[in-house]
Amino acid sequence: MFAEPSAKTADLLQRMRDFFDRYIYPNEARHHEEMAAFRRAGNPWQLSPLIEELKPIAREAGLWNMFLPHEHRGVPGISNLDYAPLCELMGRVSWSGQVFNCSAPDTGNMETIERYGTEAQKDEWLEPLLAGRIRSGFLMTEPAVASSDATNIQCSIVRDGDHYLINGRKWFSSGAGSPDCKIYIVMGKTDPDAPRHAQQSMVLVPRDTAGVKVVRHLSVFGYDDAPHGHMEVLLENVRVPVSNMLLGEGRGFEIAQGRLGPGRIHHCMRSIGAAERALEMMVDRLQARIAFGKPLAAQSVWHERIAESRCMIDQARLLTLNAAWKMDTVGNKEARAEIAMIKVVAPNMSCKVVDWAIQAHGAAGVSQDFWLAEAYAHQRTVRIVDGPDEVHRNAIAKLELAKRR
Amino acid sequence: MFAEPSAKTADLLQRMRDFFDRYIYPNEARHHEEMAAFRRAGNPWQLSPLIEELKPIAREAGLWNMFLPHEHRGVPGISNLDYAPLCELMGRVSWSGQVFNCSAPDTGNMETIERYGTEAQKDEWLEPLLAGRIRSGFLMTEPAVASSDATNIQCSIVRDGDHYLINGRKWFSSGAGSPDCKIYIVMGKTDPDAPRHAQQSMVLVPRDTAGVKVVRHLSVFGYDDAPHGHMEVLLENVRVPVSNMLLGEGRGFEIAQGRLGPGRIHHCMRSIGAAERALEMMVDRLQARIAFGKPLAAQSVWHERIAESRCMIDQARLLTLNAAWKMDTVGNKEARAEIAMIKVVAPNMSCKVVDWAIQAHGAAGVSQDFWLAEAYAHQRTVRIVDGPDEVHRNAIAKLELAKRR
Amino acid sequence: MFAEPSAKTADLLQRMRDFFDRYIYPNEARHHEEMAAFRRAGNPWQLSPLIEELKPIAREAGLWNMFLPHEHRGVPGISNLDYAPLCELMGRVSWSGQVFNCSAPDTGNMETIERYGTEAQKDEWLEPLLAGRIRSGFLMTEPAVASSDATNIQCSIVRDGDHYLINGRKWFSSGAGSPDCKIYIVMGKTDPDAPRHAQQSMVLVPRDTAGVKVVRHLSVFGYDDAPHGHMEVLLENVRVPVSNMLLGEGRGFEIAQGRLGPGRIHHCMRSIGAAERALEMMVDRLQARIAFGKPLAAQSVWHERIAESRCMIDQARLLTLNAAWKMDTVGNKEARAEIAMIKVVAPNMSCKVVDWAIQAHGAAGVSQDFWLAEAYAHQRTVRIVDGPDEVHRNAIAKLELAKRR
Amino acid sequence: MFAEPSAKTADLLQRMRDFFDRYIYPNEARHHEEMAAFRRAGNPWQLSPLIEELKPIAREAGLWNMFLPHEHRGVPGISNLDYAPLCELMGRVSWSGQVFNCSAPDTGNMETIERYGTEAQKDEWLEPLLAGRIRSGFLMTEPAVASSDATNIQCSIVRDGDHYLINGRKWFSSGAGSPDCKIYIVMGKTDPDAPRHAQQSMVLVPRDTAGVKVVRHLSVFGYDDAPHGHMEVLLENVRVPVSNMLLGEGRGFEIAQGRLGPGRIHHCMRSIGAAERALEMMVDRLQARIAFGKPLAAQSVWHERIAESRCMIDQARLLTLNAAWKMDTVGNKEARAEIAMIKVVAPNMSCKVVDWAIQAHGAAGVSQDFWLAEAYAHQRTVRIVDGPDEVHRNAIAKLELAKRR
C-alpha cells in the first residue's frame, strides 16, 4: 500500500501476529481433530473447546471486538482502513475470528444493534454479544425466491396488537448452527403494498421463541462448517413484542445499506488473507516436490501462476484498502462503487489462487490433509452470498454508464 | 457428430435411456437418502441397497459389462466409438455405472486382467468381477511423492522365494472403500536399479491378505464419496504368491500404457455427460427464477454462458469421439496425442460448465439440494488424477514440437 | 476427424497442396513486395500481377470454382464437408483464394445469383464472375446504424416506374476496392412499413452506374488490405432497371439466410488454416530462439500454450466439419445452431493462437516481417463482421433455452 | 487512491487538463489528417506541424519536462508518485507527450544523461533535448537474437585508440524515424569475455556519424507510427570518440537498471490513461447504438464488461501508484517486484479493455475512424517491448519463491 499502516494498526497487527504464532497456528490440527471427533460421534453442532479456551486469552490481551469503532465497546476511533489488515490476518485461519469476537455474522449484527437498536435492545442483546457469551444469526436469504433481488424476500411480519407475527422460511442462515447462537435478526415484509424499498423490516427474534425451528444444515461443497453452519430455519407463527423492531417498520433496506459496507471490507480482506496463505502453500509445495527430475517450482508454467497470483492479490488488497479509505473519508454512499468492486474482485481472485494451489498439491489438494479444498469451497460461496457477482457487476456498470449520460 | 452412431450403439443407447428413465432418475433421491442415513448412523462404507437391487435388473436387460469387447464376457466387437455415448449417459448420474458393472476402477482392472492375466488369475478374479459379485481397487498413487511422474512410485515389491513381499503406502485408491472390494492391483518397484521404465511391476493383492490395512478415507472437497471412497492403504510386509504377478516383473509401465486409453474415453465421456446435465439444470433454473422483474434467462450475460457451454460441450464431445475413433482405427499409440488432449479438455470444460450452473443456482448450487457442488468436486479432481493437466499438456506439446524438428 | 475425407476431397486436397508448394508459398514474398511497391507509388488499388498470372494456371489444373456444387459451373456434387478442407488450406495464405476463384465475397455472390438469379442475370453477371473476369461486392453494413441487427439497415430502394432508385451509405464493403469489381449486390429497404422481415430486398447494382461513389477505404488495424479493400460506398439517386431485383421485393432476408451457411463454413475453415499456420510458426520460432541459456521451446509455459493451441484448433475443426456435415445432411435451417457456434468458436480460437504466436516472436511478431499481425487483424475483424460474437451467442442460447421450455 | 494527490500534482494536473481541453483534444483530427496527408504524399517522416506549434505554448505554460525531478531542468522535487497522474492523462492521446517534452524514449535518455553523463555530454546533448530542439533514440533490441535476454545483445563496441568502433544491427529503435532525432544511446558489448553482466556498455552515437544507416521502419500491426517510428538501424564501422562512453565500459547493465524504473511508471500510467479513454468510448457507443429494440448498454453482457473494465483499471492504477510510491520511498531495487508487476498488469489490462471497446464499436472499432485499433496495436506491443510478459512473470515468481526458501 502507498501509505504506511497507522500506528494503531501497526500495534494491533503485531500483537495479533504474535497471538497467531502462539495460539492459533499451533492449534489448527487440534481444532480440526476436535470437530472431526464430534462429527464421528454424531453431533458436530457443539462449541469448539479450543475456541472457548482461547477467547478469554484474546480478551485479556486486548484483542477483542476490534471491529467496533466505539469508545467503550471496541477500539476507540478505529477506522475501516485501520481494521482491514487485521481481517486479512484472520482470513488465514477460518475459525480465528471467533477467538477475537470478530466473526461474521456477529460483527454485522453487533454493528446493527449498536447503530440502530434501542437502549433496551442493546442491554439485552448487544452486551452479551460483545462479551462473547452468545452468538447471533442473520436471517435474510430464502429458498423459494432469487434473494439476489432483496425485494423478492417473502417472509411475512404482521403486526398483531403488541406483537409481530412472523412466518417464513430462511436458509443459509450462517452461524445459526452454533449452540450459543441465541438471537436472530430477521428480514421480512411488514407492508407488501408499500413502495418497493419500504416494504421490508428487520426484527429481533430470540432463538428460543416458540415457532422457531432449525430444520437442517446446508452443506457447502460437502462441508457442514460446524459448529458455525449454514442453517435452514423455519419461522411458523413466531410472535415477538413490537419493541423487537429495529429502527422502525419499513426501514429494513435502510439498515441493510448501513450495515453493508464494513462487512464487505471484512469479507474481502479475509479472502485476501486466504489467498496469501494459499500462495505460500503453493510455493512451499512446488519447492518440495520433484517430478521429471526437477522441482515443480522450476517449471515456467508455475512461474506464470505464482506471478499472476502475486499480481492479483496485491491488486485486490489495494482495491479493498482504497474502498476502506473511501468509506472512512467520504462515507458508504459515495464509496458504493468501490464497495461493489471489491465484492466481485476479492473472492474471484482468491478462488483462482486457491485453485492453483490445489493443482500444485495434486490429489492432496482436494483432501482433508490440506486446508485448500475447504478454502475453495468457502471462497466460491462468497461469490454468491451477499449478492452474486452478476448483481454487483450490474451495479458497477450502471454507475459507470450514469457518469457519461 | 458427423457420422450417425452405429446400429449397435443406437440400440444400446435407446435401451439405456429407457432404463435411466425407469430406474435411475426416479431413484436418485432414494440413493442420496440411503447413503445419508448410513452416514448419520456412523458408517457409510456399506453396499448401496439401491444399486444392489438394480444390478440384476440391468444384467437381465442385457445392459451389463458393455465396456468389454469380448465375445462371451461383454459385447462382441463393441468399439470405443460405440461405447462412448453410453459413458456419456452414465456420466449424468455418478453412481449409475455400478448398476451396469461399468464403473471405474473395475472396468480398467477387468480389462487389465482380461488382457494380461493368466487363466488362473482370470478364473479367480475376473469371473467374479464380471459377475458383479466383487469389486476391485487400483493402488498406484502415493502420498510421499509426486505421482504425476510414475517413475517416482516407491512401493517396494521384493521377491522372496515363491512370494513377493510388498511394502508401501498408497492413497486415493478409488473404490477401496466398498465392502465388496476384494482385490487390488498394486503398482510398485521390483527393481529400482533397472532402466527407468522397467523398474515397476503390477501385482494382484487380495484385500484380506495379512498386512493390508485400509487406514482412512480421503475426502474430496467435503465429500467422502462413500461407499466407493478414496482410501489410504498401508501395505506392511504383505506376502503374495509369485503367481499373482501380472504379465511379468518390470512390465508395470507396459500394462499402464495398455490400460490407459479406453479409461480415458470413459472418464471424458462421463465428464461430458455431467456437463450436459449441468447445462440442463442451468437452463431450467434460469427460466424458473425471477430477479429484478424478469427471468434470469433473459439476461444476456447468461446467454453468453449458455452459448459458451454449448460450444464447449459439443467440441469436447467431438474431440473425444474422434480420439475413440482413432484408437479404434490406428491404435492407442498412434492416438496418444488425441488421448492426452481429451484428458485435458473434457474435465476443464465440465468444471467450467458446472461452475456456471452453480452460479445460476445461487447458494442452492453449493448445497446438497442439487448435485452440482458434488459434480464440481468430482470434475475438479479429474483434472488431477491419472496425471494432472500440466503433464498431459507437456506431452501434447512435445509431440507438436517433434513434428517440426 | 472420425471419418476419412471423401475420395473427391482427398484428390482435390492433394492437388491443391501441390499447387501451394509450387506456386503459392514460393510467391508470398513477391506478392507482398508487389503490393508494397504499388503502395509506395501512391495507389495500391491495382490488380495483383501475381494473382492474375496464377489464375489461368489454377483453372487449367482444374482447381477452379470448387465452392460451387454445380454440374457445369463447379465441381459436380461437391458437398460442404468435401469443400471444407480446401478452405482450410486456402486460409494459410490470405490472397490464395482469388487464385482459385474461391474468395469472398465473390463465392457468396455467385452462389446467390446461381440460386436466386434469373437466367438473364446469370448470363450477364454469373458467367464473367465464374470465369474470373470480374469481381463483385456485397453492400450490406452501414455506418450510421448497428448493422448487427439487420433490420436496422436504412438504404432505401424505391420503385420508380421501370427502375429502382437507390439511396444509402454502405461501408466495410469488402472486395469493392479492386479495379475489376464490377457488380454489387445491395441490401436495402423496399418497404419500411412491411413486417420486420419483409422490408428488405437485394438488388444488383453495376459499379459504373451513375450515382455510385467509392468514397474511401476503411483500414483494419492499420492495414488497407489492398487491392481487395473494405470500402465506403455512397449511393446517391442510383437508378437500376427493375429486372435487377433478386428473387423479388421484400425477400432480402430470405436470400441472406440462404447464402449464409456455406460462407460460414468457408470463413471458419480459413480461420482454422490460419491458426494452424500460426502454430507452426510459433513452434518453429520457439525452437530457434535461445534465451537464458535454453530454447524458448523448453519452457513449460510455452508447452501449455502449444498444447492449448492444438486442443483448440482440433476442436474448432471438428465442430466446423460437423456443421458442414449437418448442413449437407439436414439442411441449413436444422443446422443453424451449429452454424452460429462455429462463427463464434473459430475466429476466437484463431485470435488466441495467432496472439500467442505473436508473443513467441517478440517484437518481430507485430511487424511486417511476419504474417502474424496481419493475420490477427483479419481474424479479430471476423469476430465482428457477419454478426458480432454477441449476436450469435444470443442465437445459440435462445435455441438452447427453447429446448427446455 | 487512498491518499489525495499532492498539491504539486493537483496543480499540474489541473493545468494539464485545461491544456488538453484547449489544445489537445480539439486538435486530434487535425494531427491525424496532417500525418495522413504526409503519408499520401509519400513521406510521413516529417515533423508534425501541430506538435511544433504547441510545444512553445506548453513550455510557456510551465508544462515542460515535468518528468525530471531537477531544480533547474524540470520540476524541483517532483516524485514518481507526483508525476504518475500526469502520465495517465498523456496516455489518452498518443502524441501528446511530445508537446510537453515528456515522451519516450527521450525521457529515459534525458534521465540517463542527467544521471550518468559527464558535464560535456550534458552540455552537448542534454541541453538541446531538454529544450525540445532535438530528439533521441535508444538502440537496444536486435533482430538476430532473443533480446528479452539482454545478455544476448551482440552489437560490438571495440576500443580503437581514442575511439570506439561500433558494428551491429538494431531494430525497433523507437523515435528514430523523426527527422529531429539527432542522438542515439547504443547498447553493445565492449567485452564478450567479461562476466555476464559486465560485458555490455552504453555509448552516445550522433545520428549523423558515418556508418549509421536508418534502413527502414517496422510497422506495428499495420501502423507506421510516423513520424516517431520504430526503425531498423544499421551500424557499420561507426566511430565515436571514447568520451562518448556513458559511465564506463562494462556498466551498461547498471545504467539499464537505473533508467528502468521511472520509465515503467510512465508506460504503465499511459496504458491506464488509454484504457480509461477506451472505457469512456465504449460506454458512449453502447449508449448511442440501438439493436434489437434497445440500446446495447442495456444488455447485461456489456454490464459485465464495463464492470470488469472499471475493476481492472482501478486495480492497475493503484498497483502502479503503489510501485511509484515504493520507488520514491525505498528505491528501485527494493521496488523491483512491484515494477515487474505493473509491467505485466497494465498493458494486459489495457489490451483487454481496448479490445472490448473495439467489440462495442463493431466494424468501426477496427477502422481509422476511431482511435481504438491503433491503441490496441500499441498496447499489445507494450506487452513485448522492454521485456515480454514471460520474462517479468519469471522475475516476480523468483522473488516470491525466494521468500519461502
XYZ file of C-alpha atoms in Angstrom, chain B residues 44-360:
317
model
C -21.359 -45.020 5.201
C -18.984 -47.741 3.968
C -21.770 -50.147 3.144
C -23.244 -51.553 -0.025
C -25.901 -49.354 -1.549
C -29.229 -51.203 -1.243
C -30.498 -49.463 -4.356
C -27.541 -50.388 -6.531
C -27.615 -53.995 -5.389
C -31.310 -54.063 -6.233
C -30.812 -52.646 -9.706
C -27.798 -54.700 -10.796
C -29.760 -57.907 -11.522
C -32.330 -55.907 -13.461
C -29.665 -54.332 -15.622
C -27.949 -57.660 -16.167
C -31.235 -59.217 -17.106
C -31.839 -56.378 -19.566
C -28.545 -57.132 -21.305
C -27.033 -53.874 -20.104
C -24.008 -55.398 -18.458
C -20.247 -55.216 -18.961
C -20.753 -53.216 -22.128
C -17.254 -51.824 -21.870
C -15.659 -55.135 -22.747
C -15.317 -56.014 -26.454
C -15.316 -59.721 -25.821
C -17.387 -62.425 -27.391
C -18.512 -64.085 -24.195
C -17.658 -61.642 -21.486
C -19.009 -58.372 -22.854
C -20.467 -57.038 -26.093
C -18.877 -58.767 -29.074
C -16.973 -56.306 -31.201
C -18.055 -53.187 -29.374
C -15.613 -50.440 -30.242
C -14.524 -47.440 -28.216
C -16.560 -45.253 -30.536
C -19.604 -47.477 -29.980
C -19.257 -47.473 -26.216
C -18.502 -43.778 -25.771
C -22.096 -42.465 -25.907
C -23.102 -44.947 -23.228
C -20.445 -43.461 -20.950
C -21.825 -40.003 -21.581
C -25.212 -41.192 -20.406
C -23.730 -42.816 -17.301
C -21.911 -39.542 -16.545
C -25.270 -37.936 -15.787
C -25.670 -39.888 -12.543
C -22.465 -40.538 -10.679
C -23.347 -43.937 -9.240
C -25.101 -45.321 -12.324
C -22.059 -47.066 -13.782
C -22.095 -49.599 -10.967
C -25.590 -50.676 -11.899
C -24.275 -51.829 -15.272
C -20.973 -53.175 -13.883
C -19.304 -50.447 -15.906
C -17.662 -48.333 -13.249
C -14.075 -47.386 -12.561
C -11.723 -48.696 -11.428
C -13.325 -52.066 -12.089
C -13.546 -51.549 -15.836
C -9.821 -50.839 -16.113
C -8.969 -53.662 -13.745
C -11.122 -56.146 -15.645
C -9.571 -55.068 -18.939
C -6.139 -55.464 -17.416
C -6.750 -58.963 -16.136
C -8.543 -59.949 -19.331
C -5.637 -58.717 -21.408
C -2.602 -59.532 -19.273
C -3.790 -62.098 -16.740
C -3.177 -65.844 -16.699
C -6.096 -68.235 -16.987
C -5.835 -68.917 -13.265
C -5.944 -65.198 -12.489
C -8.961 -64.823 -14.736
C -10.778 -67.674 -13.071
C -10.110 -66.370 -9.618
C -10.690 -62.631 -10.093
C -12.062 -61.756 -13.499
C -15.101 -64.027 -13.310
C -16.470 -62.667 -10.008
C -15.708 -59.132 -11.163
C -17.597 -59.670 -14.421
C -20.437 -61.149 -12.450
C -20.520 -58.063 -10.234
C -20.022 -60.186 -7.133
C -16.906 -58.349 -6.030
C -15.230 -55.043 -6.772
C -11.572 -54.059 -7.074
C -9.064 -51.309 -6.349
C -6.150 -49.864 -8.237
C -3.291 -48.848 -5.956
C -0.894 -46.537 -7.701
C -0.712 -43.005 -6.237
C 1.430 -42.486 -3.135
C 1.272 -39.640 -0.631
C 5.014 -39.198 -0.280
C 5.959 -38.466 -3.893
C 4.761 -36.526 -6.936
C 2.946 -39.445 -8.524
C 2.356 -37.425 -11.687
C 5.785 -38.774 -12.586
C 5.059 -42.501 -12.293
C 8.760 -43.293 -12.024
C 8.577 -41.715 -8.555
C 6.399 -44.559 -7.229
C 8.217 -46.061 -4.224
C 6.173 -49.077 -3.092
C 8.580 -51.991 -2.931
C 7.847 -55.477 -4.308
C 10.630 -57.864 -3.383
C 10.851 -61.462 -4.459
C 11.226 -63.793 -1.524
C 11.192 -67.409 -2.617
C 7.776 -68.230 -4.026
C 6.349 -64.987 -2.793
C 6.597 -61.263 -3.200
C 6.958 -59.140 -0.134
C 5.217 -55.802 -0.584
C 5.729 -52.641 1.433
C 4.302 -49.254 0.647
C 1.743 -46.614 1.375
C -0.873 -45.809 -1.272
C -3.639 -43.280 -1.258
C -6.515 -42.055 -3.363
C -7.137 -45.724 -4.033
C -10.578 -45.272 -5.503
C -13.224 -47.867 -4.897
C -11.290 -49.362 -1.999
C -13.859 -48.128 0.495
C -16.529 -50.519 -0.695
C -17.065 -53.623 1.466
C -17.172 -55.818 -1.642
C -13.812 -54.556 -2.855
C -11.821 -57.782 -2.647
C -8.842 -57.465 -4.934
C -6.238 -54.778 -5.592
C -3.899 -54.274 -8.469
C -0.792 -52.768 -6.888
C 1.910 -50.879 -8.780
C 5.380 -50.935 -7.229
C 9.069 -51.323 -7.838
C 10.522 -54.787 -8.325
C 13.899 -53.497 -9.463
C 14.971 -49.960 -8.502
C 18.198 -50.429 -10.464
C 16.582 -51.359 -13.774
C 16.206 -48.827 -16.574
C 13.668 -46.157 -15.726
C 10.698 -47.820 -17.409
C 11.470 -51.367 -16.356
C 11.536 -50.829 -12.608
C 7.823 -51.111 -12.000
C 5.513 -54.100 -11.857
C 1.837 -54.737 -11.173
C 0.764 -57.465 -8.836
C -2.592 -58.777 -7.619
C -3.112 -58.394 -3.875
C -6.266 -59.790 -2.282
C -7.840 -57.323 0.144
C -7.781 -59.768 3.026
C -4.064 -60.566 2.862
C -2.258 -60.060 6.151
C -0.530 -56.664 6.311
C -3.071 -54.856 4.168
C -4.626 -52.037 6.143
C -7.196 -49.527 4.881
C -6.104 -46.617 7.052
C -8.711 -43.969 6.325
C -10.665 -42.298 3.561
C -9.572 -39.147 1.813
C -12.275 -36.592 1.299
C -12.725 -34.780 -1.995
C -13.644 -31.275 -1.085
C -16.014 -32.228 1.751
C -17.353 -35.440 0.217
C -16.460 -38.942 1.359
C -17.821 -40.473 -1.855
C -18.999 -43.446 0.176
C -19.335 -46.299 -0.308
C -16.880 -46.098 -3.210
C -14.344 -43.857 -1.443
C -10.761 -42.815 -1.981
C -8.744 -44.685 0.572
C -5.321 -44.611 2.088
C -3.991 -48.158 2.138
C -0.937 -49.294 4.043
C 0.888 -52.397 2.822
C 3.191 -53.763 5.516
C 5.069 -56.948 4.773
C 2.258 -58.116 2.575
C 3.067 -61.513 1.108
C 1.502 -62.834 -2.126
C 2.465 -65.845 -4.256
C 4.640 -65.101 -7.306
C 1.762 -66.287 -9.488
C -0.001 -63.040 -8.616
C 2.382 -61.044 -10.793
C 0.701 -59.563 -13.874
C 2.464 -60.118 -17.199
C 5.933 -60.251 -15.626
C 8.364 -58.345 -13.470
C 9.279 -54.913 -14.790
C 6.290 -54.732 -17.104
C 4.187 -52.391 -14.997
C 4.609 -49.464 -17.389
C 3.663 -51.609 -20.336
C 0.409 -52.545 -18.630
C -0.211 -48.957 -17.560
C 0.111 -47.833 -21.168
C -2.200 -50.560 -22.416
C -4.967 -49.959 -19.898
C -4.866 -46.239 -20.246
C -6.635 -45.416 -23.480
C -10.133 -46.826 -23.006
C -10.321 -45.479 -19.454
C -9.654 -42.000 -20.757
C -12.552 -42.244 -23.168
C -14.820 -43.430 -20.373
C -13.778 -40.654 -17.984
C -14.046 -37.950 -20.592
C -17.440 -39.011 -21.897
C -18.706 -39.102 -18.326
C -17.412 -35.547 -17.880
C -19.355 -34.584 -20.965
C -22.499 -36.236 -19.634
C -22.076 -34.359 -16.381
C -21.674 -31.089 -18.252
C -24.783 -31.726 -20.338
C -26.827 -32.334 -17.256
C -25.405 -29.230 -15.563
C -26.344 -27.181 -18.605
C -29.890 -28.521 -18.486
C -30.130 -27.629 -14.822
C -28.684 -24.169 -15.501
C -31.213 -23.531 -18.245
C -34.107 -24.758 -16.125
C -33.139 -22.654 -13.121
C -32.596 -19.542 -15.207
C -36.026 -19.930 -16.736
C -37.664 -20.515 -13.361
C -36.160 -17.730 -11.270
C -37.161 -14.085 -11.456
C -34.976 -11.208 -10.309
C -35.346 -7.507 -10.933
C -38.543 -8.102 -12.836
C -37.547 -10.705 -15.373
C -36.335 -14.294 -15.565
C -32.596 -14.659 -15.145
C -32.696 -16.346 -18.561
C -33.475 -13.000 -20.167
C -30.113 -11.531 -19.182
C -27.531 -11.548 -21.934
C -24.692 -12.430 -19.600
C -26.407 -15.783 -19.170
C -26.899 -16.055 -22.907
C -23.142 -15.819 -23.230
C -22.579 -18.573 -20.705
C -25.242 -20.857 -22.107
C -23.837 -20.399 -25.603
C -20.264 -20.930 -24.449
C -21.361 -24.041 -22.572
C -22.979 -25.480 -25.672
C -19.911 -24.672 -27.798
C -17.519 -26.171 -25.280
C -19.554 -29.318 -24.662
C -20.038 -30.064 -28.350
C -16.371 -29.512 -29.075
C -15.238 -31.717 -26.218
C -17.595 -34.467 -27.327
C -16.371 -34.357 -30.914
C -12.773 -34.403 -29.726
C -13.417 -37.414 -27.518
C -15.323 -39.329 -30.170
C -12.538 -38.552 -32.583
C -9.989 -39.933 -30.108
C -12.113 -43.067 -29.716
C -12.314 -43.440 -33.463
C -8.559 -43.052 -33.796
C -7.951 -45.622 -31.082
C -10.271 -47.996 -32.897
C -8.671 -47.456 -36.290
C -4.957 -46.845 -35.687
C -4.416 -47.919 -32.089
C -3.599 -46.332 -28.737
C -0.025 -45.481 -29.585
C -0.885 -43.508 -32.721
C -3.757 -41.866 -30.874
C -1.676 -40.787 -27.883
C -1.876 -37.082 -28.671
C -5.655 -37.312 -29.013
C -5.925 -39.257 -25.762
C -3.828 -36.673 -23.916
C -5.898 -33.875 -25.404
C -9.239 -35.173 -24.195
C -7.790 -35.750 -20.716
C -7.133 -32.008 -20.555
C -10.146 -30.710 -22.436
C -13.059 -32.685 -21.027
C -12.713 -32.079 -17.269
C -11.675 -28.453 -17.723
C -14.766 -27.952 -19.825
C -17.048 -29.704 -17.364
C -15.602 -27.741 -14.426
C -16.422 -24.539 -16.238
C -19.968 -25.532 -17.192
C -20.777 -26.942 -13.757
C -19.363 -23.821 -12.134
C -21.656 -21.617 -14.204
C -24.573 -23.862 -13.303
C -23.700 -23.391 -9.628
C -23.655 -19.632 -10.079
C -27.060 -19.807 -11.772
